[in-house]
Every structure is written in structure tokens, then in C-alpha cells.
PDB file of C-alpha atoms in Angstrom:
ATOM      1  CA  UNK A 127     -68.314 294.341 166.970  1.00  0.00           C
ATOM      2  CA  UNK A 128     -64.793 293.375 166.406  1.00  0.00           C
ATOM      3  CA  UNK A 129     -63.602 292.973 162.803  1.00  0.00           C
ATOM      4  CA  UNK A 130     -62.786 289.427 161.794  1.00  0.00           C
ATOM      5  CA  UNK A 131     -59.136 288.696 161.391  1.00  0.00           C
ATOM      6  CA  UNK A 132     -57.983 286.693 158.407  1.00  0.00           C
ATOM      7  CA  UNK A 133     -55.457 284.002 158.795  1.00  0.00           C
ATOM      8  CA  UNK A 134     -52.145 284.904 157.267  1.00  0.00           C
ATOM      9  CA  UNK A 135     -52.043 281.679 155.226  1.00  0.00           C
ATOM     10  CA  UNK A 136     -50.858 282.039 151.638  1.00  0.00           C
ATOM     11  CA  UNK A 137     -52.659 280.119 148.903  1.00  0.00           C
ATOM     12  CA  UNK A 138     -55.456 280.146 146.378  1.00  0.00           C
ATOM     13  CA  UNK A 139     -59.125 279.742 147.023  1.00  0.00           C
ATOM     14  CA  UNK A 140     -61.134 276.995 145.413  1.00  0.00           C
ATOM     15  CA  UNK A 141     -62.807 279.483 143.078  1.00  0.00           C
ATOM     16  CA  UNK A 142     -59.443 280.830 141.892  1.00  0.00           C
ATOM     17  CA  UNK A 143     -58.225 277.299 141.189  1.00  0.00           C
ATOM     18  CA  UNK A 144     -61.392 276.457 139.221  1.00  0.00           C
ATOM     19  CA  UNK A 145     -61.000 279.595 137.100  1.00  0.00           C
ATOM     20  CA  UNK A 146     -57.373 278.705 136.268  1.00  0.00           C
ATOM     21  CA  UNK A 147     -58.311 275.119 135.335  1.00  0.00           C
ATOM     22  CA  UNK A 148     -61.180 276.400 133.190  1.00  0.00           C
ATOM     23  CA  UNK A 149     -58.868 278.826 131.350  1.00  0.00           C
ATOM     24  CA  UNK A 150     -56.278 276.093 130.757  1.00  0.00           C
ATOM     25  CA  UNK A 151     -59.017 273.845 129.347  1.00  0.00           C
ATOM     26  CA  UNK A 152     -60.135 276.560 126.937  1.00  0.00           C
ATOM     27  CA  UNK A 153     -56.559 277.141 125.787  1.00  0.00           C
ATOM     28  CA  UNK A 154     -56.059 273.402 125.257  1.00  0.00           C
ATOM     29  CA  UNK A 155     -59.210 273.239 123.118  1.00  0.00           C
ATOM     30  CA  UNK A 156     -57.768 275.969 120.910  1.00  0.00           C
ATOM     31  CA  UNK A 157     -54.204 274.633 120.635  1.00  0.00           C
ATOM     32  CA  UNK A 158     -54.633 270.839 120.253  1.00  0.00           C
ATOM     33  CA  UNK A 159     -56.515 270.959 116.900  1.00  0.00           C
ATOM     34  CA  UNK A 160     -53.757 273.180 115.505  1.00  0.00           C
ATOM     35  CA  UNK A 161     -51.133 270.629 116.513  1.00  0.00           C
ATOM     36  CA  UNK A 162     -53.001 267.762 114.830  1.00  0.00           C
ATOM     37  CA  UNK A 163     -53.435 269.809 111.639  1.00  0.00           C
ATOM     38  CA  UNK A 164     -49.706 270.585 111.665  1.00  0.00           C
ATOM     39  CA  UNK A 165     -48.903 266.885 112.037  1.00  0.00           C
ATOM     40  CA  UNK A 166     -51.132 265.989 109.080  1.00  0.00           C
ATOM     41  CA  UNK A 167     -49.556 268.750 106.986  1.00  0.00           C
ATOM     42  CA  UNK A 168     -46.071 267.512 107.856  1.00  0.00           C
ATOM     43  CA  UNK A 169     -46.966 263.927 106.890  1.00  0.00           C
ATOM     44  CA  UNK A 170     -48.490 265.056 103.605  1.00  0.00           C
ATOM     45  CA  UNK A 171     -45.466 267.232 102.785  1.00  0.00           C
ATOM     46  CA  UNK A 172     -43.127 264.333 103.588  1.00  0.00           C
ATOM     47  CA  UNK A 173     -45.145 262.042 101.319  1.00  0.00           C
ATOM     48  CA  UNK A 174     -45.015 264.574  98.468  1.00  0.00           C
ATOM     49  CA  UNK A 175     -41.267 265.038  98.946  1.00  0.00           C
ATOM     50  CA  UNK A 176     -40.542 261.292  99.044  1.00  0.00           C
ATOM     51  CA  UNK A 177     -42.723 260.605  96.010  1.00  0.00           C
ATOM     52  CA  UNK A 178     -41.083 263.455  94.101  1.00  0.00           C
ATOM     53  CA  UNK A 179     -37.573 262.193  94.857  1.00  0.00           C
ATOM     54  CA  UNK A 180     -38.378 258.634  93.859  1.00  0.00           C
ATOM     55  CA  UNK A 181     -40.253 259.685  90.724  1.00  0.00           C
ATOM     56  CA  UNK A 182     -37.286 261.799  89.641  1.00  0.00           C
ATOM     57  CA  UNK A 183     -34.976 258.814  90.194  1.00  0.00           C
ATOM     58  CA  UNK A 184     -37.306 256.535  88.213  1.00  0.00           C
ATOM     59  CA  UNK A 185     -37.494 258.978  85.298  1.00  0.00           C
ATOM     60  CA  UNK A 186     -33.739 259.465  85.196  1.00  0.00           C
ATOM     61  CA  UNK A 187     -33.282 255.674  85.197  1.00  0.00           C
ATOM     62  CA  UNK A 188     -35.850 255.419  82.377  1.00  0.00           C
ATOM     63  CA  UNK A 189     -34.029 257.911  80.175  1.00  0.00           C
ATOM     64  CA  UNK A 190     -30.599 256.372  80.778  1.00  0.00           C
ATOM     65  CA  UNK A 191     -31.726 252.760  80.182  1.00  0.00           C
ATOM     66  CA  UNK A 192     -33.292 252.843  76.716  1.00  0.00           C
ATOM     67  CA  UNK A 193     -36.766 253.797  77.969  1.00  0.00           C
ATOM     68  CA  UNK A 194     -36.994 250.880  80.420  1.00  0.00           C
ATOM     69  CA  UNK A 195     -38.221 251.455  83.961  1.00  0.00           C
ATOM     70  CA  UNK A 196     -36.522 249.921  87.010  1.00  0.00           C
ATOM     71  CA  UNK A 197     -38.059 246.551  87.820  1.00  0.00           C
ATOM     72  CA  UNK A 198     -39.021 245.883  84.204  1.00  0.00           C
ATOM     73  CA  UNK A 199     -35.838 243.776  83.943  1.00  0.00           C
ATOM     74  CA  UNK A 200     -34.345 241.721  86.757  1.00  0.00           C
ATOM     75  CA  UNK A 201     -30.926 242.499  88.235  1.00  0.00           C
ATOM     76  CA  UNK A 202     -29.191 240.575  85.451  1.00  0.00           C
ATOM     77  CA  UNK A 203     -30.884 242.673  82.763  1.00  0.00           C
ATOM     78  CA  UNK A 204     -33.440 240.026  81.711  1.00  0.00           C
ATOM     79  CA  UNK A 205     -37.114 240.987  81.298  1.00  0.00           C
ATOM     80  CA  UNK A 206     -39.268 239.743  84.182  1.00  0.00           C
ATOM     81  CA  UNK A 207     -42.966 239.214  84.852  1.00  0.00           C
ATOM     82  CA  UNK A 208     -42.554 238.076  88.473  1.00  0.00           C
ATOM     83  CA  UNK A 209     -43.732 240.669  91.029  1.00  0.00           C
ATOM     84  CA  UNK A 210     -41.215 239.720  93.742  1.00  0.00           C
ATOM     85  CA  UNK A 211     -38.301 239.747  91.290  1.00  0.00           C
ATOM     86  CA  UNK A 212     -39.479 243.096  89.918  1.00  0.00           C
ATOM     87  CA  UNK A 213     -39.641 244.600  93.440  1.00  0.00           C
ATOM     88  CA  UNK A 214     -36.131 243.399  94.254  1.00  0.00           C
ATOM     89  CA  UNK A 215     -34.827 244.703  90.930  1.00  0.00           C
ATOM     90  CA  UNK A 216     -36.592 248.054  91.439  1.00  0.00           C
ATOM     91  CA  UNK A 217     -34.821 248.616  94.761  1.00  0.00           C
ATOM     92  CA  UNK A 218     -31.396 247.429  93.619  1.00  0.00           C
ATOM     93  CA  UNK A 219     -31.495 249.240  90.282  1.00  0.00           C
ATOM     94  CA  UNK A 220     -32.232 252.537  92.035  1.00  0.00           C
ATOM     95  CA  UNK A 221     -29.704 252.122  94.855  1.00  0.00           C
ATOM     96  CA  UNK A 222     -26.726 250.519  93.075  1.00  0.00           C
ATOM     97  CA  UNK A 223     -24.745 250.943  89.856  1.00  0.00           C
ATOM     98  CA  UNK A 224     -26.264 249.575  86.650  1.00  0.00           C
ATOM     99  CA  UNK A 225     -25.317 248.998  83.052  1.00  0.00           C
ATOM    100  CA  UNK A 226     -27.495 249.964  80.091  1.00  0.00           C
ATOM    101  CA  UNK A 227     -29.598 246.765  80.466  1.00  0.00           C
ATOM    102  CA  UNK A 228     -30.245 247.131  84.204  1.00  0.00           C
ATOM    103  CA  UNK A 229     -27.626 244.627  85.329  1.00  0.00           C
ATOM    104  CA  UNK A 230     -26.663 245.589  88.898  1.00  0.00           C
ATOM    105  CA  UNK A 231     -23.209 245.953  90.472  1.00  0.00           C
ATOM    106  CA  UNK A 232     -22.197 247.174  93.918  1.00  0.00           C
ATOM    107  CA  UNK A 233     -19.261 249.184  92.554  1.00  0.00           C
ATOM    108  CA  UNK A 234     -18.851 251.354  89.516  1.00  0.00           C
ATOM    109  CA  UNK A 235     -16.847 249.860  86.673  1.00  0.00           C
ATOM    110  CA  UNK A 236     -16.462 250.266  82.911  1.00  0.00           C
ATOM    111  CA  UNK A 237     -19.937 248.893  82.121  1.00  0.00           C
ATOM    112  CA  UNK A 238     -21.888 249.771  85.280  1.00  0.00           C
ATOM    113  CA  UNK A 239     -21.742 253.524  84.820  1.00  0.00           C
ATOM    114  CA  UNK A 240     -25.284 254.566  85.774  1.00  0.00           C
ATOM    115  CA  UNK A 241     -26.659 255.300  89.227  1.00  0.00           C
ATOM    116  CA  UNK A 242     -27.110 255.005  92.043  1.00  0.00           C
ATOM    117  CA  UNK A 243     -30.265 257.092  91.776  1.00  0.00           C
ATOM    118  CA  UNK A 244     -31.096 257.159  95.490  1.00  0.00           C
ATOM    119  CA  UNK A 245     -28.504 257.976  98.154  1.00  0.00           C
ATOM    120  CA  UNK A 246     -29.561 255.316 100.656  1.00  0.00           C
ATOM    121  CA  UNK A 247     -29.790 251.550 100.243  1.00  0.00           C
ATOM    122  CA  UNK A 248     -33.496 251.642 101.100  1.00  0.00           C
ATOM    123  CA  UNK A 249     -36.464 253.514  99.740  1.00  0.00           C
ATOM    124  CA  UNK A 250     -37.838 256.488 101.681  1.00  0.00           C
ATOM    125  CA  UNK A 251     -40.572 255.679 104.191  1.00  0.00           C
ATOM    126  CA  UNK A 252     -44.230 256.322 103.457  1.00  0.00           C
ATOM    127  CA  UNK A 253     -45.225 258.491 106.461  1.00  0.00           C
ATOM    128  CA  UNK A 254     -48.781 257.139 106.521  1.00  0.00           C
ATOM    129  CA  UNK A 255     -47.940 253.465 107.038  1.00  0.00           C
ATOM    130  CA  UNK A 256     -44.264 253.768 108.105  1.00  0.00           C
ATOM    131  CA  UNK A 257     -43.138 251.274 105.476  1.00  0.00           C
ATOM    132  CA  UNK A 258     -40.389 251.647 102.882  1.00  0.00           C
ATOM    133  CA  UNK A 259     -40.939 248.490 100.846  1.00  0.00           C
ATOM    134  CA  UNK A 260     -42.348 248.404  97.336  1.00  0.00           C
ATOM    135  CA  UNK A 261     -44.751 246.076  95.588  1.00  0.00           C
ATOM    136  CA  UNK A 262     -44.552 245.850  91.793  1.00  0.00           C
ATOM    137  CA  UNK A 263     -47.199 244.864  89.281  1.00  0.00           C
ATOM    138  CA  UNK A 264     -45.218 243.993  86.141  1.00  0.00           C
ATOM    139  CA  UNK A 265     -48.291 242.781  84.236  1.00  0.00           C
ATOM    140  CA  UNK A 266     -50.234 246.058  84.384  1.00  0.00           C
ATOM    141  CA  UNK A 267     -49.877 248.142  81.239  1.00  0.00           C
ATOM    142  CA  UNK A 268     -52.744 250.601  81.816  1.00  0.00           C
ATOM    143  CA  UNK A 269     -51.213 253.970  82.694  1.00  0.00           C
ATOM    144  CA  UNK A 270     -54.379 255.000  84.560  1.00  0.00           C
ATOM    145  CA  UNK A 271     -54.228 252.027  86.979  1.00  0.00           C
ATOM    146  CA  UNK A 272     -54.009 253.222  90.593  1.00  0.00           C
ATOM    147  CA  UNK A 273     -55.059 250.348  92.853  1.00  0.00           C
ATOM    148  CA  UNK A 274     -53.299 250.303  96.204  1.00  0.00           C
ATOM    149  CA  UNK A 275     -53.274 247.006  98.036  1.00  0.00           C
ATOM    150  CA  UNK A 276     -51.311 245.384 100.798  1.00  0.00           C
ATOM    151  CA  UNK A 277     -49.166 246.931 103.471  1.00  0.00           C
ATOM    152  CA  UNK A 278     -46.078 247.973 101.511  1.00  0.00           C
ATOM    153  CA  UNK A 279     -45.172 251.653 101.492  1.00  0.00           C
ATOM    154  CA  UNK A 280     -45.083 252.076  97.718  1.00  0.00           C
ATOM    155  CA  UNK A 281     -46.561 250.526  94.574  1.00  0.00           C
ATOM    156  CA  UNK A 282     -44.850 250.631  91.196  1.00  0.00           C
ATOM    157  CA  UNK A 283     -45.953 249.577  87.722  1.00  0.00           C
ATOM    158  CA  UNK A 284     -42.749 248.774  85.757  1.00  0.00           C
ATOM    159  CA  UNK A 285     -44.411 248.870  82.321  1.00  0.00           C
ATOM    160  CA  UNK A 286     -45.919 252.336  82.756  1.00  0.00           C
ATOM    161  CA  UNK A 287     -43.601 253.961  85.309  1.00  0.00           C
ATOM    162  CA  UNK A 288     -46.448 254.853  87.677  1.00  0.00           C
ATOM    163  CA  UNK A 289     -45.221 255.126  91.274  1.00  0.00           C
ATOM    164  CA  UNK A 290     -47.678 255.796  94.075  1.00  0.00           C
ATOM    165  CA  UNK A 291     -48.192 255.605  97.811  1.00  0.00           C
ATOM    166  CA  UNK A 292     -49.628 252.229  98.805  1.00  0.00           C
ATOM    167  CA  UNK A 293     -51.495 253.156 101.954  1.00  0.00           C
ATOM    168  CA  UNK A 294     -55.061 253.086 100.639  1.00  0.00           C
ATOM    169  CA  UNK A 295     -55.661 256.817 101.105  1.00  0.00           C
ATOM    170  CA  UNK A 296     -53.046 258.614  99.016  1.00  0.00           C
ATOM    171  CA  UNK A 297     -52.851 256.547  95.841  1.00  0.00           C
ATOM    172  CA  UNK A 298     -53.998 259.456  93.675  1.00  0.00           C
ATOM    173  CA  UNK A 299     -50.994 261.674  94.480  1.00  0.00           C
TER     174      UNK A 299
END
């Protein structure tokens, strides 16, 4: 008998291709969960960093403004109980210059000597709902209150100084 001659065609057999695909599938099963865990860790670290920065700004404001938190007074320095006015005041009092009463000015002058407490004109973004707005509850005076609601990125209680994430899952941080 004559030995069979193989064709001189280059390429992979079906079995070799199946083995490669199987190995790639196994590698993907090992790598993809690690990527999702890394993404969650990054989001959580960003949330902690943003909360820490804003809480530091709020506390500095509190100590420089006769133990009054931002949003407790409106932008003219008058006490407010309106949630929308408090939210607007909170943002402006942290991002612009203020006087001792919380009156806001865009430029520093002889009376508006405090702030700005945050470098940007907006609040940092909550990485879990991609929102940088704040909702205020000026009526709440219970320091243990931690009820997140709505779609805003942050929730602030002007009477107690409690600032938290408002995404429904991280309000205890």
C-alpha cells in the first residue's frame, strides 16, 4: 500500500478551533467578574471621596458662619423653611463667596470674605445615579434621619448638617 499524502494546506482543524474557543470562554468567565467588582469598588470609592469633600466643605461653612449650615438661610442671609430655596442656597453658599450671615456674592469683597468651599460651580456627581443636584429638608431636626427619596444625587438636612447620597442604596454612608 501506498502511504496517504496530506494536502499541504495550512490551517487549523475543527477540533483545534473548538479547544481555543473553549479556553477563551473559560478565561472570560474568570476575568469578567473581576472587572465588575473593580467597577463597583471604583464607584464606591468615588462616592466616599465626593461625600467626604462635600462634608468637609459643609463643616467649614458651619464653623465660619456662627454654627449655621448652608441652606439653613437663603442667599440673602434670611432663615428659610422652603426646600427649593434651601437647595439653591446650599449650592450657592458652597460655590460662591459669602458673608457671616450666608449672603452670597459672585466676587470677594470687604463683607463677603468666606468661601467658596467647592472649586466648581456644581456639586460632585453621585456615581450611582449620575446626578449632582441636591434636595434639602429644612424642617427635619432629627440628626438620625436618613430617608433618601427622589432622583437627586444628594440629600441634605440644613438643621442637622447631615449630608448623604440620595440613591436609595447608599444613604447610610
